[in-house]
Short mmCIF file of C-alpha atoms in Angstrom, two decimals:
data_model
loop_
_atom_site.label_atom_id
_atom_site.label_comp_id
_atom_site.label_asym_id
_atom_site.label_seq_id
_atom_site.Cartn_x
_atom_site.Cartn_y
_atom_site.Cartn_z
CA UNK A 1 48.70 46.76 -11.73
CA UNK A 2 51.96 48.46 -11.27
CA UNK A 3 54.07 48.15 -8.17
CA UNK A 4 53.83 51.73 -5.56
CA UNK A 5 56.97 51.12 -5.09
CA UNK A 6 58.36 50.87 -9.43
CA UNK A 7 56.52 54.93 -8.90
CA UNK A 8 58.46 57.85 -9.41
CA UNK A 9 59.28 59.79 -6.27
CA UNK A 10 58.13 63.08 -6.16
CA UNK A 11 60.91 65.85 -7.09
CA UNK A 12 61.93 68.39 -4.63
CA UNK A 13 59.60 71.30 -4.05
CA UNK A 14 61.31 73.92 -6.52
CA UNK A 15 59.38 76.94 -4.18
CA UNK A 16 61.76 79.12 -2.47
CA UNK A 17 61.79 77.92 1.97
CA UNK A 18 59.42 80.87 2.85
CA UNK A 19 56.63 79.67 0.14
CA UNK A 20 56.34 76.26 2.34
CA UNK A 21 56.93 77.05 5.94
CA UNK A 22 53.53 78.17 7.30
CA UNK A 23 53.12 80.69 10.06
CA UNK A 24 52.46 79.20 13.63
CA UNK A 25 48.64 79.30 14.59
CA UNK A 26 47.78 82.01 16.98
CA UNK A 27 46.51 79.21 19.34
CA UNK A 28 49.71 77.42 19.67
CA UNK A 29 52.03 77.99 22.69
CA UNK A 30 55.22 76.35 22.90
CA UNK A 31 55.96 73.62 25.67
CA UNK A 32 57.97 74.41 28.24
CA UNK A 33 61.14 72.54 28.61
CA UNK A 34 59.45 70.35 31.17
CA UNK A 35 56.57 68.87 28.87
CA UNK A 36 59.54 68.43 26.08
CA UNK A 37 61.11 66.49 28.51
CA UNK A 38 58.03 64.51 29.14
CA UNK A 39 57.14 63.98 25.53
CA UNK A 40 60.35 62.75 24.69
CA UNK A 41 60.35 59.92 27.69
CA UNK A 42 56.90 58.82 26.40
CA UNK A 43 58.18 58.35 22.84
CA UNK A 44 61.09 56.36 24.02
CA UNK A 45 58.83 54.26 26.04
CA UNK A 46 56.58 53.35 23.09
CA UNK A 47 59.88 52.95 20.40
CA UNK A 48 61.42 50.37 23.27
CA UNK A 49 58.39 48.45 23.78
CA UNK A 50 57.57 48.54 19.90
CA UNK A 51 61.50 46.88 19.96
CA UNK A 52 60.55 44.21 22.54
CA UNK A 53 58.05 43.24 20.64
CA UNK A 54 59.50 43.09 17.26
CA UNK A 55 62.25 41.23 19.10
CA UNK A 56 59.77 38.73 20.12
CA UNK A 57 58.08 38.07 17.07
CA UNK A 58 61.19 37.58 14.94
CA UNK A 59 63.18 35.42 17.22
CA UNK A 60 60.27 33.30 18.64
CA UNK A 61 61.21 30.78 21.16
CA UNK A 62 64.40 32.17 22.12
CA UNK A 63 65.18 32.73 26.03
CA UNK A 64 62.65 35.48 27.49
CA UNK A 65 59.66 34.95 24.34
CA UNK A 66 56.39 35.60 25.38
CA UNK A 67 54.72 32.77 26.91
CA UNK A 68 52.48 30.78 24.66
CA UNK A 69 48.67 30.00 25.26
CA UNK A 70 49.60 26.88 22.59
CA UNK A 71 49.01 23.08 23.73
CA UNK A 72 52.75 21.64 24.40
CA UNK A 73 53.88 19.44 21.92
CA UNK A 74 55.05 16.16 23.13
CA UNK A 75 57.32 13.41 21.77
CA UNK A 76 56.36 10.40 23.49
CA UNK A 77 58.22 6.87 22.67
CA UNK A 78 58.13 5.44 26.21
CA UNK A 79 56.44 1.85 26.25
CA UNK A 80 53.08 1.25 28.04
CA UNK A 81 54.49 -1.99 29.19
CA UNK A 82 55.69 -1.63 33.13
CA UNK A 83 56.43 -5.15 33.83
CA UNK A 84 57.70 -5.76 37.21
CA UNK A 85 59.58 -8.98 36.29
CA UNK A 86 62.65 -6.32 34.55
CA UNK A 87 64.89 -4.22 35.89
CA UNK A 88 64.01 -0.47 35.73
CA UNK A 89 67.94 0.70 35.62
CA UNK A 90 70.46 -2.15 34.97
CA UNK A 91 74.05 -1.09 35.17
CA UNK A 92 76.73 -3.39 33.31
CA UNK A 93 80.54 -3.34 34.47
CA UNK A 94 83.40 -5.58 34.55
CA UNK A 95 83.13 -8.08 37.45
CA UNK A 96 85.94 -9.00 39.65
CA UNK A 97 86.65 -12.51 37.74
CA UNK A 98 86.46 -10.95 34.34
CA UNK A 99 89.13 -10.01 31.66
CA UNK A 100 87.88 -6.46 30.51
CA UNK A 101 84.33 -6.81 28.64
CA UNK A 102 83.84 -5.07 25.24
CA UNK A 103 81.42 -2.43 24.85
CA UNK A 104 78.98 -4.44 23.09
CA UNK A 105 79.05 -7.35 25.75
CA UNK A 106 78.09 -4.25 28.14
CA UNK A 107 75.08 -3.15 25.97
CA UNK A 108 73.80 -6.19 25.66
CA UNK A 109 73.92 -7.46 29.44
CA UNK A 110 72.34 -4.33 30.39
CA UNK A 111 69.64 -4.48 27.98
CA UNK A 112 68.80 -8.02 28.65
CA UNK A 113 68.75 -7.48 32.38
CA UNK A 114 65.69 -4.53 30.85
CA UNK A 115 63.91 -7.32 29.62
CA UNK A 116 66.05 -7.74 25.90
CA UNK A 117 65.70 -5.51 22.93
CA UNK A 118 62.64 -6.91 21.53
CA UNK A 119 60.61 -5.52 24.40
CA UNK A 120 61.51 -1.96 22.98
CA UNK A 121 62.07 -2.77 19.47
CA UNK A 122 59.72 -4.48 17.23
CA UNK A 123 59.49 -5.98 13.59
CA UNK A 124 59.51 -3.76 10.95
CA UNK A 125 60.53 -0.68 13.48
CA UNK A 126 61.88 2.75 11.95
CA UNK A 127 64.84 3.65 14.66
CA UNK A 128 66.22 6.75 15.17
CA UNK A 129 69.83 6.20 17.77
CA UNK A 130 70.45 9.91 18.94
CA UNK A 131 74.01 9.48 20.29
CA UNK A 132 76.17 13.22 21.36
CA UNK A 133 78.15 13.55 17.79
CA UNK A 134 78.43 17.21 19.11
CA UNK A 135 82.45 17.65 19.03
CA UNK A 136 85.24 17.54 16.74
CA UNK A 137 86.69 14.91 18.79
CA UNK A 138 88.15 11.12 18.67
CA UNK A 139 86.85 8.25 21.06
CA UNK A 140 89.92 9.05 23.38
CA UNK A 141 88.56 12.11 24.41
CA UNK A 142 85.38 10.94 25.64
CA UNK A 143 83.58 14.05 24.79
CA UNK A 144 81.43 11.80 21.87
CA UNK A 145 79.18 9.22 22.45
CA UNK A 146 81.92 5.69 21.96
CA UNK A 147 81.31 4.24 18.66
CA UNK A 148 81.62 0.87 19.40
CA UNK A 149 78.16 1.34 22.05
CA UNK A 150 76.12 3.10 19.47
CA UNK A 151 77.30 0.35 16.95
CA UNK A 152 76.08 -2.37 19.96
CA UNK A 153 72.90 -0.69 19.96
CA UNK A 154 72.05 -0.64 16.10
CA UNK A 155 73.19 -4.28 15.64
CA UNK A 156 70.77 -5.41 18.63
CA UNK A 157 67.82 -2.91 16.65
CA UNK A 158 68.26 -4.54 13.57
CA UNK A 159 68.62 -8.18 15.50
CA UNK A 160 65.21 -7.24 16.66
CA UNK A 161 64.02 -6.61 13.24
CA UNK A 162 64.01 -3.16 13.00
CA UNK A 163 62.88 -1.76 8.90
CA UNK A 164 65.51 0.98 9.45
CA UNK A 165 67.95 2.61 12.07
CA UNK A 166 69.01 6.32 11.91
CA UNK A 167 72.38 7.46 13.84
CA UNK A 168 71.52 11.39 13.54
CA UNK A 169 72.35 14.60 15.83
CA UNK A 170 72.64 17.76 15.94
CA UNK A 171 76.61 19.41 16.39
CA UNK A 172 77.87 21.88 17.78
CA UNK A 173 81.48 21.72 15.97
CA UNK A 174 81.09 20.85 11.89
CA UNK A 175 79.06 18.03 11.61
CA UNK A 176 80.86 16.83 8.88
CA UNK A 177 84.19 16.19 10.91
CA UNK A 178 82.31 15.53 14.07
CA UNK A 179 80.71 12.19 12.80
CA UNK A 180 83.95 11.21 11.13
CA UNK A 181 86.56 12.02 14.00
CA UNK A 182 83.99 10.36 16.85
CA UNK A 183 84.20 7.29 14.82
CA UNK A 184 80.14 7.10 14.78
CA UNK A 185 80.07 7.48 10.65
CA UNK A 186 82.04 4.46 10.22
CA UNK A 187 80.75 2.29 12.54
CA UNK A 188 77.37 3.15 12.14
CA UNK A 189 77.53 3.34 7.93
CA UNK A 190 79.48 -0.11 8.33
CA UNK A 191 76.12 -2.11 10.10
CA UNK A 192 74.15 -0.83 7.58
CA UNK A 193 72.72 2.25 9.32
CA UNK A 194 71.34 5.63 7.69
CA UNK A 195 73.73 8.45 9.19
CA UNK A 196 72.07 11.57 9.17
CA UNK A 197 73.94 14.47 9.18
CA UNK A 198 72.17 17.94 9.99
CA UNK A 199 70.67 20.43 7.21
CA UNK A 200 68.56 23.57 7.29
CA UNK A 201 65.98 21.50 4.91
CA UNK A 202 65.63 19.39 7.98
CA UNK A 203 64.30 21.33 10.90
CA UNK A 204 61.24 22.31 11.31
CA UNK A 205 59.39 25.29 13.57
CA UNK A 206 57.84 23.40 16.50
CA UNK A 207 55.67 24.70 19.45
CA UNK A 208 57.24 23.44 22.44
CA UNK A 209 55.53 25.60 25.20
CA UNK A 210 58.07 25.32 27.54
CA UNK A 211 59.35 27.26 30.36
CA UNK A 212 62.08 28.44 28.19
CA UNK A 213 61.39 27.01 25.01
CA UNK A 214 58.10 28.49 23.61
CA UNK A 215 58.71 28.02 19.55
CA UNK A 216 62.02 26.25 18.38
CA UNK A 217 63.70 24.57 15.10
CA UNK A 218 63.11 20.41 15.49
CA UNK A 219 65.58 18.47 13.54
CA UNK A 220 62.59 16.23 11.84
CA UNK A 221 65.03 13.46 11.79
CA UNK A 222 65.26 13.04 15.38
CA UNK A 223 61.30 12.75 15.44
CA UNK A 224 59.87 11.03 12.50
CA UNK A 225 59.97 7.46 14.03
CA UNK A 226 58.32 4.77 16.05
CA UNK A 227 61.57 4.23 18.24
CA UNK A 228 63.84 6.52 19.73
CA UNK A 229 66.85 5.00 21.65
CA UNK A 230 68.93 8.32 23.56
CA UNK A 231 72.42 7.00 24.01
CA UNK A 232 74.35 10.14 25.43
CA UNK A 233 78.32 9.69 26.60
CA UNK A 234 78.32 10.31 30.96
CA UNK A 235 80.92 13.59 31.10
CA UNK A 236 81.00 16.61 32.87
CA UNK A 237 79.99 19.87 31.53
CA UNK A 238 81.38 23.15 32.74
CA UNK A 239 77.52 24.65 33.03
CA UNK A 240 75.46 21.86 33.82
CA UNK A 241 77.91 20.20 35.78
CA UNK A 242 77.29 16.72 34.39
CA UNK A 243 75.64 16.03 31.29
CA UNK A 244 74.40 12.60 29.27
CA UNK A 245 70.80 11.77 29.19
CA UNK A 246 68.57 15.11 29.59
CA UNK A 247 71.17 17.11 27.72
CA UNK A 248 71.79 15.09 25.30
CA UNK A 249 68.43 16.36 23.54
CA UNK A 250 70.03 19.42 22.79
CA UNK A 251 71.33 18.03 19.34
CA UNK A 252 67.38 17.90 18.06
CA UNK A 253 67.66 21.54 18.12
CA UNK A 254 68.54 24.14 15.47
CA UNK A 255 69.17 27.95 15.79
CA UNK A 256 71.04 29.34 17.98
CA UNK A 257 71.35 26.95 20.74
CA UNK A 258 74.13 28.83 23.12
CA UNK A 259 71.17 31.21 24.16
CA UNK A 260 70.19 28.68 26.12
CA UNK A 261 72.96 28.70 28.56
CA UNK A 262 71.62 31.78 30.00
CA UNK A 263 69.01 28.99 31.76
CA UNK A 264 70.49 25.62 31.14
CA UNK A 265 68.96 24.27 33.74
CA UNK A 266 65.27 25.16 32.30
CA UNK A 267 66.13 24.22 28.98
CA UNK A 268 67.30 20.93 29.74
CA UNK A 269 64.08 20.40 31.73
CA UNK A 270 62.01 21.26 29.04
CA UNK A 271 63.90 19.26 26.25
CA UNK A 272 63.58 16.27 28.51
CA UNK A 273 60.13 17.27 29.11
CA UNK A 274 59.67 17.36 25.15
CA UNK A 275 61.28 14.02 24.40
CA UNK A 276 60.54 11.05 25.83
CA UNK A 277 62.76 7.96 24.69
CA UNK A 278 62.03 4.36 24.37
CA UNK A 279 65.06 3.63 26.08
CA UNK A 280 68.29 5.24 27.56
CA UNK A 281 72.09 3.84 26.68
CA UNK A 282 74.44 5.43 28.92
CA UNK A 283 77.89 4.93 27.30
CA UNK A 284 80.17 5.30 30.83
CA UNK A 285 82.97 3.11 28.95
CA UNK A 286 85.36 6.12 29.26
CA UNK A 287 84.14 9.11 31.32
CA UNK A 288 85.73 12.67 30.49
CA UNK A 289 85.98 13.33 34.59
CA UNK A 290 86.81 17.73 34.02
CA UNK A 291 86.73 20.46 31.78
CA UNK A 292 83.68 18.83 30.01
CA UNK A 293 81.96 18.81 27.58
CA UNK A 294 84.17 19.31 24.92
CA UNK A 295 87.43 18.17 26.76
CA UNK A 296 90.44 17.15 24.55
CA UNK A 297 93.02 16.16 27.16
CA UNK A 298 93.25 12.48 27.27
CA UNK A 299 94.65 12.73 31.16
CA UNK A 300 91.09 14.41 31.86
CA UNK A 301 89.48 11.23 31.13
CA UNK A 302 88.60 8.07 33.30
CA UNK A 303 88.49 4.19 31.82
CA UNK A 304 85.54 3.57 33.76
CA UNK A 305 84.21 0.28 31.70
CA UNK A 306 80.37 0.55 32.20
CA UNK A 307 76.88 0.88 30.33
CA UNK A 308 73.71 1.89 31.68
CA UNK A 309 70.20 0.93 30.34
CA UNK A 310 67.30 2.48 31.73
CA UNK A 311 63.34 3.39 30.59
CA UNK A 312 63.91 6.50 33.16
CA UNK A 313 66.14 9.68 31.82
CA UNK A 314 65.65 11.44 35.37
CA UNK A 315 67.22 8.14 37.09
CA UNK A 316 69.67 7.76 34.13
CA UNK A 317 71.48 11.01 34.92
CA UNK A 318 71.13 10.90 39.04
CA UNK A 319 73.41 7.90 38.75
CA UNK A 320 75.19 8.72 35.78
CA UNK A 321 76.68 12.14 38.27
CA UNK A 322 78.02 9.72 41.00
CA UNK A 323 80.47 8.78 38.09
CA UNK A 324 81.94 11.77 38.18
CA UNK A 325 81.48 12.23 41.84
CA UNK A 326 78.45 14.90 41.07
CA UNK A 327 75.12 14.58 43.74
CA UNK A 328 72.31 14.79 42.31
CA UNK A 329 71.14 17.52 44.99
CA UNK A 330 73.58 19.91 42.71
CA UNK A 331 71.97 19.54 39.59
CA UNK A 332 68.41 21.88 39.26
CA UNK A 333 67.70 20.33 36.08
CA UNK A 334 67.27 16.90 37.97
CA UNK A 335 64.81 18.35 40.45
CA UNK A 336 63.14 19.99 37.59
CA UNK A 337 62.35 16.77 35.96
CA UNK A 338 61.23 14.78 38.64
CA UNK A 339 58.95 17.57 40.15
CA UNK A 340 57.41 17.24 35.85
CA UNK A 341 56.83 13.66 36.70
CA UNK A 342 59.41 12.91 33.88
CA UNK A 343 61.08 10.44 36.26
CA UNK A 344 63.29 9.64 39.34
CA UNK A 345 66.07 11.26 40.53
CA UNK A 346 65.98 8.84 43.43
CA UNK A 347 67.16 6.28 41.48
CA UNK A 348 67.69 3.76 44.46
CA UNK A 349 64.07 3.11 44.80
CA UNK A 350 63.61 1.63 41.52
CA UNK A 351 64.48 -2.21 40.74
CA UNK A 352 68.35 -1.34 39.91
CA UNK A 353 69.86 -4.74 38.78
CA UNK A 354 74.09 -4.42 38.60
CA UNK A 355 75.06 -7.47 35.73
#
């Protein structure tokens, strides 16, 4: 069958104007300037709303798409173990007595004071560790996750017996020089992790139902697991205010993720509200104090010498602001959470353990 469109068009009439142009009907009486004006609003209205919802279908899930009648899709790792004998937030520092402690002496007090990594990780384990790999950065700068914390974090998953651990996220500079400036490649490639860098082959359309985030690109990576340890860097963030665990989900999405600003506060509710970790690592070892998130001025930073382990994201980031001297009161996103039942932002009421 041949294609309508492979048809010839139709020439031009050859018949002189007058030969086509048909007299006016002897009913017809011409509008008066006030119906033209009429008819013309009433087209505009239907061309605009035939825009909105073009607009809607073609860039589903963006800020202001129609809200969905879909189930939300959740991403649930939390354990259904709540034993009272561990702490619920453990925060690690230097004592008073003690020479300066390496990051991986940190992670490890603080996850043992949790209850040790084999209450989150278990043999034969598929791990994804989603540091923030989102800027062309080094350590210094404090605007990455610190290597040698996610590297603490994939020896202790592997120690646990993990099949496989997966350093992955999603950047907002090129990945390519984010992962190898941040130090996270090497570290990560060097303990025998897979580093996953992000691709267009690797995201996939997912119905999120949120508030703001109806229908959104998943990087698969970040969700095809049994395990899913969120170890953010504590900094401050020129439109959140303070960012590490809740925002740090915005590297398992794709598109056009700046959109977003225009109701951070939402978004980062509903990302949190769409993943739920196994565990939180809060790298605090050097905080970047101003001009956050992406930073770059090493006098902007803060050697602050701490790790935070948690099984609460809400709690995570209501003591990860005092850090930067942030309240949690100033934060919507916080309230957000805690009114979804996500968490705590009153993280003084649950069994905090300093080590």
């Amino acid at each position: 069958m041949s294609d309508p469109k492979d048809a010839p068009s139709k020439p031009a009439s050859s018949q002189p104007s007058s030969a086509v142009t048909s007299p006016a009907s002897p009913m017809f009486e011409r509008p008066s300037r006030r119906d033209m004006i009429k008819r013309v609003g009433a087209t505009a209205g239907v061309l605009a709303g035939a825009a909105v919802l073009g607009r809607t279908i073609w860039d589903q899930g963006g800020f202001g798409a129609a809200t969905s009648s879909a189930v939300r899709q959740v991403r649930d790792y939390r354990l259904a173990d709540r034993s009272p004998d561990f702490a619920e937030l453990a925060i690690a520092k230097a004592k008073i007595d003690e020479l300066t402690p390496s990051a991986d002496q940190l992670v490890r007090r603080a996850i043992d004071a949790m209850g040790g990594i084999k209450r989150f990780v278990s043999r034969g384990d598929v791990v994804v560790v989603k540091p923030n790999i989102g800027w062309d950065r080094m350590p210094i700068h404090a605007a990455n996750t610190n290597p040698d914390v996610v590297g603490a974090v994939i020896q202790l998953a592997y120690e646990a017996g993990a099949k496989k651990v997966i350093v992955a996220d999603g950047s907002c500079n090129d990945p390519n020089r984010c992962f190898q400036r941040s130090g996270i490649w090497r570290k990560a490639y060097g303990l025998g992790a897979e580093v996953v860098l992000p691709a267009e082959h690797r995201f996939r359309t997912t119905r999120m139902k949120g508030e703001v985030l109806d229908e959104w690109p998943i990087f698969t990576t970040l969700v095809d697991c049994d395990k899913v340890i969120n170890v953010p860097v504590a900094k401050h963030h020129n439109l959140a205010k303070y960012t590490a665990a809740m925002k740090n989900w915005y590297g398992v999405l794709g598109g056009r993720r700046n959109r977003l600003h225009q109701n951070i506060d939402t978004s980062i509710a509903d990302l949190a509200t769409f993943m739920r970790p196994t565990l939180v690592v809060v790298d605090a070892m050097r905080v970047l104090m101003r001009n956050g998130p992406q930073g770059g001025n090493i006098d902007d930073t803060k050697v602050m010498n701490t790790v935070i382990a948690t099984v609460d994201q809400i709690a995570a980031d209501a003591y990860g602001a005092t850090l930067i001297g942030q309240h949690r009161d100033n934060l919507p996103y916080l309230k957000m959470g805690h009114e979804r039942g996500l968490g705590t932002m009153y993280w003084e009421n649950l069994r905090v353990r300093e080590v």
